[in-house]
Amino acid sequence: MRRVNGIALLGRTAAGIGGATRVSGATPQRLVQAATIGLCSNSNPLWFNRQSSGDRFGLSKPSVAAGGAKCFSTSVAQEVHSHVSADKFAPNDVVLYQYEACPFCNKVRAFLDYNNIPYKVMEVNPMSKKEIKWSDYKKVPILKVDDEQMVDSSDIIDKLFQRINPENSFVDSEEEKKWRQWVDDHLVHVLSPNIYRTPSEALESFDYITSHGNFSLSERLVAKYGGAAAMYFVSKKLKKRHNITDARAALYGAAETWVDALKGRQFLGGSTPNLADLAVFGVLRPIRHLKSGKEMVENTRIGEWYSRMEGAVGESARVNA
Ligand SMILES: N[C@@H](CCC(=O)N[C@@H](CS)C(=O)NCC(=O)O)C(=O)O
């Protein structure tokens, strides 16, 4: 039984980086499903080194203010985003239940960070999931906004966007909608075959996942080496499932496709990022400093946009780092 749980853990762990599907058992199939999700993470060194881009929306931040845990300047981007009403959305407590390396969780974090909505992170143990036992929903991300539970990354972002912009009925443009969907349907599936492409890349990925996730010491060791070995093989199946013949070519192709979609604009949203920009940035951020992410930046034109996004998103709004 312990062994079964251990394998299930590896699958869920793998899901942290590239996956989108529930992995609750020990079968290779489930490992494959898990690995389709990819990296869910937010604490690469770069994340913490960014300059604060200010309280863009002038949102009050009661949890931060009250706890004094973190200060935000109200400078640079506030001018750009000051059209958003300051006092329409001021939750007392925002908690993100997540896996650090999960791309869907990273999408949500990119949105929260960009909008300077202070949030706490509750890192979920992928094996026991005890942190989300209170919920009927068994995946991450789950966002608790005061007493309200929100699930599914895109739904969470839609809801938050509406709360921030109550006067604008939420109609994302066809273009924005199309590229947000592309992230979920295509981009996330390209991640796992890349980050587990070779034994050393699989080990690098699991080193990242296990050092940033919620694991006991013994789970960490099993997950790191066992997971890397398992996912190296599973990633071959994933390639087939998603009709990928050359993982790097698929990643570079996706990056180039995205740059083409920008049509020379700074962001898909024009002079400021829209929800599609935030989604692409969110799912790429966990792989950015892995070998696959570095090579993607070296070998495609995505680097400039990515750097602009880092600047626009600014530092993390997480309050319990
Ligand atoms: N459509 C969901 C997908 C969420 C999802 O698949 N999350 C993965 C982690 S990246 C998960 O929780 N899998 C179930 C598990 O780990 O047991 C979303 O966008 O939030």
mmCIF file of C-alpha atoms in Angstrom, residues 22-206:
data_model
loop_
_atom_site.group_PDB
_atom_site.id
_atom_site.type_symbol
_atom_site.label_atom_id
_atom_site.label_comp_id
_atom_site.label_asym_id
_atom_site.label_seq_id
_atom_site.Cartn_x
_atom_site.Cartn_y
_atom_site.Cartn_z
ATOM 1 C CA ARG A 22 -6.063 13.783 -11.742
ATOM 2 C CA VAL A 23 -3.542 11.180 -10.687
ATOM 3 C CA SER A 24 -4.827 9.171 -7.851
ATOM 4 C CA GLY A 25 -3.537 5.683 -8.381
ATOM 5 C CA ALA A 26 -0.467 3.732 -9.263
ATOM 6 C CA THR A 27 -0.996 2.832 -12.879
ATOM 7 C CA PRO A 28 1.366 3.969 -15.585
ATOM 8 C CA GLN A 29 -1.659 5.521 -17.249
ATOM 9 C CA ARG A 30 -2.148 7.768 -14.271
ATOM 10 C CA LEU A 31 1.472 8.714 -14.267
ATOM 11 C CA VAL A 32 1.062 9.678 -17.876
ATOM 12 C CA GLN A 33 -1.957 11.764 -17.055
ATOM 13 C CA ALA A 34 -0.153 13.469 -14.253
ATOM 14 C CA ALA A 35 2.813 14.330 -16.307
ATOM 15 C CA THR A 36 0.730 16.099 -18.868
ATOM 16 C CA ILE A 37 0.394 18.953 -16.464
ATOM 17 C CA GLY A 38 3.944 20.047 -15.850
ATOM 18 C CA LEU A 39 5.525 22.485 -13.467
ATOM 19 C CA CYS A 40 3.591 24.297 -10.825
ATOM 20 C CA SER A 41 5.910 26.693 -9.094
ATOM 21 C CA ASN A 42 6.364 30.257 -8.052
ATOM 22 C CA SER A 43 9.496 30.534 -6.127
ATOM 23 C CA ASN A 44 12.338 30.543 -8.563
ATOM 24 C CA PRO A 45 15.044 32.977 -7.518
ATOM 25 C CA LEU A 46 14.071 35.406 -10.208
ATOM 26 C CA TRP A 47 10.583 35.694 -8.811
ATOM 27 C CA PHE A 48 11.895 37.180 -5.610
ATOM 28 C CA ASN A 49 14.422 39.430 -7.295
ATOM 29 C CA ARG A 50 11.989 41.466 -9.265
ATOM 30 C CA GLN A 51 11.440 45.108 -8.702
ATOM 31 C CA SER A 52 8.120 45.945 -7.212
ATOM 32 C CA SER A 53 5.882 47.308 -9.874
ATOM 33 C CA GLY A 54 3.547 48.854 -7.409
ATOM 34 C CA ASP A 55 -0.065 48.571 -6.442
ATOM 35 C CA ARG A 56 -1.385 48.693 -9.928
ATOM 36 C CA PHE A 57 -4.979 48.764 -9.059
ATOM 37 C CA GLY A 58 -4.673 50.702 -5.871
ATOM 38 C CA LEU A 59 -6.327 47.751 -4.231
ATOM 39 C CA SER A 60 -6.414 47.940 -0.512
ATOM 40 C CA LYS A 61 -4.561 45.055 1.002
ATOM 41 C CA PRO A 62 -6.051 44.493 4.412
ATOM 42 C CA SER A 63 -4.251 41.268 5.129
ATOM 43 C CA VAL A 64 -0.923 42.803 4.328
ATOM 44 C CA ALA A 65 -1.644 46.059 6.025
ATOM 45 C CA ALA A 66 -2.919 44.356 9.134
ATOM 46 C CA GLY A 67 -0.128 41.840 9.385
ATOM 47 C CA GLY A 68 2.569 44.208 8.268
ATOM 48 C CA ALA A 69 4.078 41.301 6.444
ATOM 49 C CA LYS A 70 4.789 43.055 3.233
ATOM 50 C CA CYS A 71 4.807 46.536 1.822
ATOM 51 C CA PHE A 72 3.963 47.581 -1.686
ATOM 52 C CA SER A 73 5.002 50.782 -3.301
ATOM 53 C CA THR A 74 2.450 52.546 -5.425
ATOM 54 C CA SER A 75 4.595 53.654 -8.257
ATOM 55 C CA VAL A 76 5.291 52.592 -11.794
ATOM 56 C CA ALA A 77 2.420 50.608 -13.146
ATOM 57 C CA GLN A 78 -0.276 52.310 -11.143
ATOM 58 C CA GLU A 79 -0.453 54.964 -13.807
ATOM 59 C CA VAL A 80 -1.041 52.349 -16.432
ATOM 60 C CA HIS A 81 -3.685 50.450 -14.553
ATOM 61 C CA SER A 82 -5.312 53.108 -12.481
ATOM 62 C CA HIS A 83 -8.550 52.700 -14.417
ATOM 63 C CA VAL A 84 -9.399 49.869 -12.100
ATOM 64 C CA SER A 85 -11.394 50.847 -9.108
ATOM 65 C CA ALA A 86 -9.521 50.790 -5.828
ATOM 66 C CA ASP A 87 -12.176 49.789 -3.372
ATOM 67 C CA LYS A 88 -14.349 47.378 -5.298
ATOM 68 C CA PHE A 89 -12.339 44.318 -4.360
ATOM 69 C CA ALA A 90 -10.710 44.213 -0.976
ATOM 70 C CA PRO A 91 -10.807 40.715 0.458
ATOM 71 C CA ASN A 92 -9.471 40.135 3.921
ATOM 72 C CA ASP A 93 -7.954 36.786 3.285
ATOM 73 C CA VAL A 94 -6.875 35.142 0.052
ATOM 74 C CA VAL A 95 -5.352 31.670 0.271
ATOM 75 C CA LEU A 96 -4.064 29.692 -2.685
ATOM 76 C CA TYR A 97 -3.933 25.922 -2.260
ATOM 77 C CA GLN A 98 -1.403 24.770 -4.758
ATOM 78 C CA TYR A 99 1.492 22.650 -5.909
ATOM 79 C CA GLU A 100 4.472 24.858 -6.311
ATOM 80 C CA ALA A 101 5.277 23.578 -9.792
ATOM 81 C CA CYS A 102 1.747 23.261 -11.211
ATOM 82 C CA PRO A 103 1.209 25.344 -14.358
ATOM 83 C CA PHE A 104 -2.431 26.018 -13.494
ATOM 84 C CA CYS A 105 -1.452 27.254 -10.057
ATOM 85 C CA ASN A 106 1.179 29.410 -11.680
ATOM 86 C CA LYS A 107 -1.429 30.974 -13.940
ATOM 87 C CA VAL A 108 -3.403 32.017 -10.909
ATOM 88 C CA ARG A 109 -0.306 33.311 -9.152
ATOM 89 C CA ALA A 110 0.675 35.369 -12.190
ATOM 90 C CA PHE A 111 -2.759 37.001 -12.065
ATOM 91 C CA LEU A 112 -2.581 37.659 -8.317
ATOM 92 C CA ASP A 113 0.947 39.017 -8.575
ATOM 93 C CA TYR A 114 0.183 41.220 -11.537
ATOM 94 C CA ASN A 115 -2.788 42.685 -9.731
ATOM 95 C CA ASN A 116 -0.955 42.912 -6.422
ATOM 96 C CA ILE A 117 -3.599 40.967 -4.605
ATOM 97 C CA PRO A 118 -1.894 39.738 -1.435
ATOM 98 C CA TYR A 119 -2.310 36.020 -0.964
ATOM 99 C CA LYS A 120 -1.087 33.287 1.277
ATOM 100 C CA VAL A 121 0.089 30.016 -0.161
ATOM 101 C CA MET A 122 -0.879 26.675 1.288
ATOM 102 C CA GLU A 123 1.375 24.116 -0.329
ATOM 103 C CA VAL A 124 -0.556 20.872 -0.742
ATOM 104 C CA ASN A 125 1.132 17.558 -0.143
ATOM 105 C CA PRO A 126 0.413 15.705 -3.402
ATOM 106 C CA MET A 127 0.271 12.384 -1.618
ATOM 107 C CA SER A 128 -1.999 12.978 1.347
ATOM 108 C CA LYS A 129 -3.704 16.163 0.086
ATOM 109 C CA LYS A 130 -4.583 16.731 3.700
ATOM 110 C CA GLU A 131 -4.493 20.497 3.228
ATOM 111 C CA ILE A 132 -7.545 20.303 0.946
ATOM 112 C CA LYS A 133 -9.464 17.622 2.816
ATOM 113 C CA TRP A 134 -12.054 20.277 3.637
ATOM 114 C CA SER A 135 -12.927 20.609 -0.056
ATOM 115 C CA ASP A 136 -14.866 18.305 -2.372
ATOM 116 C CA TYR A 137 -12.643 19.444 -5.206
ATOM 117 C CA LYS A 138 -9.540 17.302 -5.317
ATOM 118 C CA LYS A 139 -7.320 19.239 -7.649
ATOM 119 C CA VAL A 140 -5.271 22.366 -7.312
ATOM 120 C CA PRO A 141 -5.410 25.293 -7.628
ATOM 121 C CA ILE A 142 -8.139 26.125 -5.153
ATOM 122 C CA LEU A 143 -8.430 29.770 -4.147
ATOM 123 C CA LYS A 144 -10.204 30.761 -0.972
ATOM 124 C CA VAL A 145 -11.286 34.370 -0.983
ATOM 125 C CA ASP A 146 -12.511 35.013 2.521
ATOM 126 C CA ASP A 147 -15.070 32.197 2.877
ATOM 127 C CA GLU A 148 -15.623 31.571 -0.800
ATOM 128 C CA GLN A 149 -14.020 28.637 -2.570
ATOM 129 C CA MET A 150 -12.960 29.107 -6.197
ATOM 130 C CA VAL A 151 -11.701 26.257 -8.349
ATOM 131 C CA ASP A 152 -10.218 25.777 -11.800
ATOM 132 C CA SER A 153 -7.534 28.253 -12.831
ATOM 133 C CA SER A 154 -9.446 29.897 -15.672
ATOM 134 C CA ASP A 155 -12.651 30.178 -13.647
ATOM 135 C CA ILE A 156 -10.727 31.611 -10.722
ATOM 136 C CA ILE A 157 -9.133 34.229 -12.960
ATOM 137 C CA ASP A 158 -12.450 35.106 -14.607
ATOM 138 C CA LYS A 159 -14.082 35.554 -11.219
ATOM 139 C CA LEU A 160 -11.281 37.680 -9.836
ATOM 140 C CA PHE A 161 -11.229 39.790 -12.976
ATOM 141 C CA GLN A 162 -14.927 40.452 -12.597
ATOM 142 C CA ARG A 163 -14.508 41.404 -8.957
ATOM 143 C CA ILE A 164 -11.727 43.811 -9.832
ATOM 144 C CA ASN A 165 -13.679 45.271 -12.737
ATOM 145 C CA PRO A 166 -17.290 45.181 -11.532
ATOM 146 C CA GLU A 167 -18.394 47.924 -13.840
ATOM 147 C CA ASN A 168 -17.054 46.216 -16.950
ATOM 148 C CA SER A 169 -18.950 43.120 -17.841
ATOM 149 C CA PHE A 170 -16.276 40.569 -18.533
ATOM 150 C CA VAL A 171 -15.995 40.147 -22.258
ATOM 151 C CA ASP A 172 -12.551 39.055 -23.205
ATOM 152 C CA SER A 173 -11.784 39.560 -26.849
ATOM 153 C CA GLU A 174 -11.957 36.619 -29.222
ATOM 154 C CA GLU A 175 -8.213 36.841 -29.541
ATOM 155 C CA GLU A 176 -7.632 36.759 -25.813
ATOM 156 C CA LYS A 177 -10.058 33.880 -25.396
ATOM 157 C CA LYS A 178 -8.453 31.912 -28.194
ATOM 158 C CA TRP A 179 -4.950 32.207 -26.708
ATOM 159 C CA ARG A 180 -6.059 31.446 -23.185
ATOM 160 C CA GLN A 181 -7.566 28.250 -24.540
ATOM 161 C CA TRP A 182 -4.366 27.525 -26.461
ATOM 162 C CA VAL A 183 -2.465 27.610 -23.202
ATOM 163 C CA ASP A 184 -4.678 24.921 -21.664
ATOM 164 C CA ASP A 185 -5.097 22.816 -24.786
ATOM 165 C CA HIS A 186 -1.609 23.001 -26.209
ATOM 166 C CA LEU A 187 1.084 24.808 -24.285
ATOM 167 C CA VAL A 188 0.778 22.881 -21.021
ATOM 168 C CA HIS A 189 1.061 19.584 -22.897
ATOM 169 C CA VAL A 190 4.365 20.566 -24.439
ATOM 170 C CA LEU A 191 5.974 21.075 -21.045
ATOM 171 C CA SER A 192 6.279 17.525 -19.687
ATOM 172 C CA PRO A 193 7.963 15.985 -22.732
ATOM 173 C CA ASN A 194 10.546 18.732 -22.410
ATOM 174 C CA ILE A 195 11.261 18.778 -18.735
ATOM 175 C CA TYR A 196 11.528 14.979 -18.556
ATOM 176 C CA ARG A 197 13.148 14.644 -21.977
ATOM 177 C CA THR A 198 16.439 13.121 -20.812
ATOM 178 C CA PRO A 199 17.379 11.440 -17.530
ATOM 179 C CA SER A 200 19.329 14.493 -16.425
ATOM 180 C CA GLU A 201 16.491 16.877 -17.281
ATOM 181 C CA ALA A 202 14.022 14.640 -15.455
ATOM 182 C CA LEU A 203 16.287 14.736 -12.406
ATOM 183 C CA GLU A 204 16.652 18.495 -12.652
ATOM 184 C CA SER A 205 12.856 18.859 -12.788
ATOM 185 C CA PHE A 206 12.244 16.595 -9.830
#
